Amino acid sequence: MTTIVAVKDETGGVTFGWDSQSTSGHHKKLSVSEKVFRNGSVVLGVSGAVRASNLIEFMDVPEVDSYRPGFDSRAWAITGFIPELRRTLKNGGVVDSDAYEYWNGSAVLAVEGEIYRIGPDFAVMKAEDGIIAIGSGGDLAEAALRNGASVEEAVRQATQRDVYSGGEIHVKTVEGFFSDE
């Protein structure tokens, strides 16, 4: 899987950290696809199946209409983003059940300076304390963050203990609102 962390700061910026290893069966290789990327006016970090990450990176993200009075980024994520995500993954062959849709992965969604965890059942959970860590090394990285480690050091510690994480560590800070450029 992977290790991805997102930490929100007091100004609305979000710092992401992630490893570069991909695993398939008993084989590991350095990833050629991005695990954290911008799509439209949001930034996403995706763990799990590489196919899902490929699809999410290039899906049509619904417009973020934050200019509208009373805009609620959580409501937008649940009623706008998630239906499009489900449709994209289903059409791409990642989700194949009509009865219960579940995907082999999870994601961090950063929108309007807020961060949300998207679970394998498409549940959206806001990071009330400003920290989200996902992937097979996520719990290890989160523990390191909560014990004072930097984002880079937290991912590094996770890669030293999680066999499904490794390689080069990337850190990127995105400031405030992610408007379309």
PDB file of C-alpha atoms in Angstrom, residues 44-177:
ATOM      1  CA  LEU A  44      -5.906  14.380  -3.198  1.00  0.00           C
ATOM      2  CA  GLY A  45      -3.680  11.708  -1.717  1.00  0.00           C
ATOM      3  CA  VAL A  46      -4.677   8.156  -2.636  1.00  0.00           C
ATOM      4  CA  SER A  47      -3.573   4.839  -1.135  1.00  0.00           C
ATOM      5  CA  GLY A  48      -4.445   1.335  -2.254  1.00  0.00           C
ATOM      6  CA  ALA A  49      -4.941   0.129  -5.790  1.00  0.00           C
ATOM      7  CA  VAL A  50      -2.826   2.064  -8.301  1.00  0.00           C
ATOM      8  CA  ARG A  51      -5.653   1.764 -10.868  1.00  0.00           C
ATOM      9  CA  ALA A  52      -7.966   3.680  -8.529  1.00  0.00           C
ATOM     10  CA  SER A  53      -5.340   6.394  -8.062  1.00  0.00           C
ATOM     11  CA  ASN A  54      -4.913   6.670 -11.844  1.00  0.00           C
ATOM     12  CA  LEU A  55      -8.651   7.134 -12.317  1.00  0.00           C
ATOM     13  CA  ILE A  56      -9.018   9.641  -9.462  1.00  0.00           C
ATOM     14  CA  GLU A  57      -6.117  11.742 -10.721  1.00  0.00           C
ATOM     15  CA  PHE A  58      -7.923  12.350 -14.025  1.00  0.00           C
ATOM     16  CA  MET A  59     -11.610  12.216 -13.006  1.00  0.00           C
ATOM     17  CA  ASP A  60     -13.930  15.182 -13.506  1.00  0.00           C
ATOM     18  CA  VAL A  61     -14.074  16.870 -10.102  1.00  0.00           C
ATOM     19  CA  PRO A  62     -17.329  18.788  -9.572  1.00  0.00           C
ATOM     20  CA  GLU A  63     -16.967  22.554  -9.353  1.00  0.00           C
ATOM     21  CA  VAL A  64     -16.178  23.853  -5.881  1.00  0.00           C
ATOM     22  CA  ASP A  65     -18.607  26.766  -5.586  1.00  0.00           C
ATOM     23  CA  SER A  66     -17.097  28.260  -2.452  1.00  0.00           C
ATOM     24  CA  TYR A  67     -18.094  31.757  -3.546  1.00  0.00           C
ATOM     25  CA  ARG A  68     -21.697  30.812  -2.712  1.00  0.00           C
ATOM     26  CA  PRO A  69     -22.807  32.145   0.698  1.00  0.00           C
ATOM     27  CA  GLY A  70     -22.983  29.327   3.229  1.00  0.00           C
ATOM     28  CA  PHE A  71     -20.694  27.004   1.230  1.00  0.00           C
ATOM     29  CA  ASP A  72     -19.980  23.836   3.225  1.00  0.00           C
ATOM     30  CA  SER A  73     -16.960  21.860   1.999  1.00  0.00           C
ATOM     31  CA  ARG A  74     -18.052  18.728   3.875  1.00  0.00           C
ATOM     32  CA  ALA A  75     -21.505  18.797   2.270  1.00  0.00           C
ATOM     33  CA  TRP A  76     -19.850  19.361  -1.133  1.00  0.00           C
ATOM     34  CA  ALA A  77     -17.558  16.359  -0.541  1.00  0.00           C
ATOM     35  CA  ILE A  78     -20.486  14.110   0.411  1.00  0.00           C
ATOM     36  CA  THR A  79     -23.055  15.238  -2.170  1.00  0.00           C
ATOM     37  CA  GLY A  80     -20.828  16.370  -5.042  1.00  0.00           C
ATOM     38  CA  PHE A  81     -17.424  14.696  -4.912  1.00  0.00           C
ATOM     39  CA  ILE A  82     -18.343  11.215  -3.613  1.00  0.00           C
ATOM     40  CA  PRO A  83     -21.033  10.467  -6.232  1.00  0.00           C
ATOM     41  CA  GLU A  84     -18.550  11.375  -8.999  1.00  0.00           C
ATOM     42  CA  LEU A  85     -15.800   9.321  -7.320  1.00  0.00           C
ATOM     43  CA  ARG A  86     -18.087   6.270  -7.081  1.00  0.00           C
ATOM     44  CA  ARG A  87     -19.132   6.665 -10.721  1.00  0.00           C
ATOM     45  CA  THR A  88     -15.494   7.027 -11.859  1.00  0.00           C
ATOM     46  CA  LEU A  89     -14.291   3.955  -9.951  1.00  0.00           C
ATOM     47  CA  LYS A  90     -17.263   1.863 -11.053  1.00  0.00           C
ATOM     48  CA  ASN A  91     -16.886   2.840 -14.724  1.00  0.00           C
ATOM     49  CA  GLY A  92     -13.156   2.166 -14.468  1.00  0.00           C
ATOM     50  CA  GLY A  93     -13.706  -1.372 -13.188  1.00  0.00           C
ATOM     51  CA  VAL A  94     -12.376  -0.755  -9.670  1.00  0.00           C
ATOM     52  CA  VAL A  95     -15.797  -1.109  -8.036  1.00  0.00           C
ATOM     53  CA  ASP A  96     -17.818  -3.937  -9.571  1.00  0.00           C
ATOM     54  CA  SER A  97     -20.686  -4.574  -7.200  1.00  0.00           C
ATOM     55  CA  ASP A  98     -24.135  -3.075  -7.547  1.00  0.00           C
ATOM     56  CA  ALA A  99     -25.162  -4.254  -4.087  1.00  0.00           C
ATOM     57  CA  TYR A 100     -22.364  -2.786  -1.983  1.00  0.00           C
ATOM     58  CA  GLU A 101     -19.744  -0.483  -3.414  1.00  0.00           C
ATOM     59  CA  TYR A 102     -16.348  -0.783  -1.785  1.00  0.00           C
ATOM     60  CA  TRP A 103     -12.893   0.028  -3.146  1.00  0.00           C
ATOM     61  CA  ASN A 104      -9.492  -1.231  -2.126  1.00  0.00           C
ATOM     62  CA  GLY A 105      -8.085   2.043  -0.882  1.00  0.00           C
ATOM     63  CA  SER A 106      -8.624   5.305   0.914  1.00  0.00           C
ATOM     64  CA  ALA A 107      -7.915   8.944   0.195  1.00  0.00           C
ATOM     65  CA  VAL A 108      -7.226  12.323   1.722  1.00  0.00           C
ATOM     66  CA  LEU A 109      -9.211  15.167   0.151  1.00  0.00           C
ATOM     67  CA  ALA A 110      -8.081  18.766   0.708  1.00  0.00           C
ATOM     68  CA  VAL A 111     -10.628  21.389  -0.268  1.00  0.00           C
ATOM     69  CA  GLU A 112     -11.019  24.961   0.910  1.00  0.00           C
ATOM     70  CA  GLY A 113      -8.269  24.518   3.515  1.00  0.00           C
ATOM     71  CA  GLU A 114     -10.029  21.542   5.142  1.00  0.00           C
ATOM     72  CA  ILE A 115      -8.946  17.906   5.003  1.00  0.00           C
ATOM     73  CA  TYR A 116     -11.168  14.849   4.864  1.00  0.00           C
ATOM     74  CA  ARG A 117     -10.517  11.117   4.943  1.00  0.00           C
ATOM     75  CA  ILE A 118     -12.446   9.088   2.374  1.00  0.00           C
ATOM     76  CA  GLY A 119     -12.745   5.471   3.451  1.00  0.00           C
ATOM     77  CA  PRO A 120     -13.100   2.318   1.366  1.00  0.00           C
ATOM     78  CA  ASP A 121     -16.878   2.551   1.874  1.00  0.00           C
ATOM     79  CA  PHE A 122     -16.848   6.157   0.549  1.00  0.00           C
ATOM     80  CA  ALA A 123     -17.500   7.611   4.023  1.00  0.00           C
ATOM     81  CA  VAL A 124     -16.235  11.197   4.439  1.00  0.00           C
ATOM     82  CA  MET A 125     -14.657  12.110   7.780  1.00  0.00           C
ATOM     83  CA  LYS A 126     -13.337  15.582   8.607  1.00  0.00           C
ATOM     84  CA  ALA A 127     -10.010  15.836  10.396  1.00  0.00           C
ATOM     85  CA  GLU A 128     -11.158  17.823  13.414  1.00  0.00           C
ATOM     86  CA  ASP A 129      -7.634  17.849  14.837  1.00  0.00           C
ATOM     87  CA  GLY A 130      -5.972  18.608  11.499  1.00  0.00           C
ATOM     88  CA  ILE A 131      -4.177  15.262  11.000  1.00  0.00           C
ATOM     89  CA  ILE A 132      -4.992  12.426   8.618  1.00  0.00           C
ATOM     90  CA  ALA A 133      -2.763   9.455   7.843  1.00  0.00           C
ATOM     91  CA  ILE A 134      -3.733   6.682   5.436  1.00  0.00           C
ATOM     92  CA  GLY A 135      -2.278   3.557   3.881  1.00  0.00           C
ATOM     93  CA  SER A 136      -0.533   0.579   5.406  1.00  0.00           C
ATOM     94  CA  GLY A 137       1.952   2.848   7.192  1.00  0.00           C
ATOM     95  CA  GLY A 138      -0.641   5.438   8.174  1.00  0.00           C
ATOM     96  CA  ASP A 139      -1.014   4.408  11.819  1.00  0.00           C
ATOM     97  CA  LEU A 140       2.771   4.415  12.282  1.00  0.00           C
ATOM     98  CA  ALA A 141       3.117   7.862  10.713  1.00  0.00           C
ATOM     99  CA  GLU A 142       0.211   9.255  12.731  1.00  0.00           C
ATOM    100  CA  ALA A 143       1.766   8.016  15.981  1.00  0.00           C
ATOM    101  CA  ALA A 144       5.046   9.692  15.032  1.00  0.00           C
ATOM    102  CA  LEU A 145       3.255  12.968  14.207  1.00  0.00           C
ATOM    103  CA  ARG A 146       1.420  12.922  17.536  1.00  0.00           C
ATOM    104  CA  ASN A 147       4.753  12.435  19.280  1.00  0.00           C
ATOM    105  CA  GLY A 148       6.254  15.549  17.709  1.00  0.00           C
ATOM    106  CA  ALA A 149       7.776  14.294  14.457  1.00  0.00           C
ATOM    107  CA  SER A 150       7.717  16.482  11.353  1.00  0.00           C
ATOM    108  CA  VAL A 151       5.715  15.308   8.353  1.00  0.00           C
ATOM    109  CA  GLU A 152       8.885  14.093   6.618  1.00  0.00           C
ATOM    110  CA  GLU A 153      10.172  12.291   9.717  1.00  0.00           C
ATOM    111  CA  ALA A 154       6.763  10.676  10.348  1.00  0.00           C
ATOM    112  CA  VAL A 155       6.685   9.194   6.836  1.00  0.00           C
ATOM    113  CA  ARG A 156      10.340   8.130   7.184  1.00  0.00           C
ATOM    114  CA  GLN A 157       9.592   6.302  10.446  1.00  0.00           C
ATOM    115  CA  ALA A 158       6.637   4.540   8.825  1.00  0.00           C
ATOM    116  CA  THR A 159       8.755   3.418   5.862  1.00  0.00           C
ATOM    117  CA  GLN A 160      11.289   1.902   8.252  1.00  0.00           C
ATOM    118  CA  ARG A 161       8.634  -0.310   9.854  1.00  0.00           C
ATOM    119  CA  ASP A 162       6.042  -0.941   7.123  1.00  0.00           C
ATOM    120  CA  VAL A 163       7.120  -3.353   4.373  1.00  0.00           C
ATOM    121  CA  TYR A 164       4.560  -1.862   1.974  1.00  0.00           C
ATOM    122  CA  SER A 165       6.035   1.665   2.227  1.00  0.00           C
ATOM    123  CA  GLY A 166       9.468   2.895   1.187  1.00  0.00           C
ATOM    124  CA  GLY A 167      11.576   4.725  -1.340  1.00  0.00           C
ATOM    125  CA  GLU A 168      11.950   8.473  -1.622  1.00  0.00           C
ATOM    126  CA  ILE A 169       9.874  10.647   0.695  1.00  0.00           C
ATOM    127  CA  HIS A 170       8.002  13.627  -0.721  1.00  0.00           C
ATOM    128  CA  VAL A 171       6.678  16.645   1.196  1.00  0.00           C
ATOM    129  CA  LYS A 172       4.543  19.418  -0.270  1.00  0.00           C
ATOM    130  CA  THR A 173       2.650  22.269   1.361  1.00  0.00           C
ATOM    131  CA  VAL A 174      -0.409  23.690  -0.353  1.00  0.00           C
ATOM    132  CA  GLU A 175      -1.603  27.051   0.915  1.00  0.00           C
ATOM    133  CA  GLY A 176      -5.241  27.943   1.560  1.00  0.00           C
ATOM    134  CA  PHE A 177      -7.833  27.667  -1.204  1.00  0.00           C
TER     135      PHE A 177
END
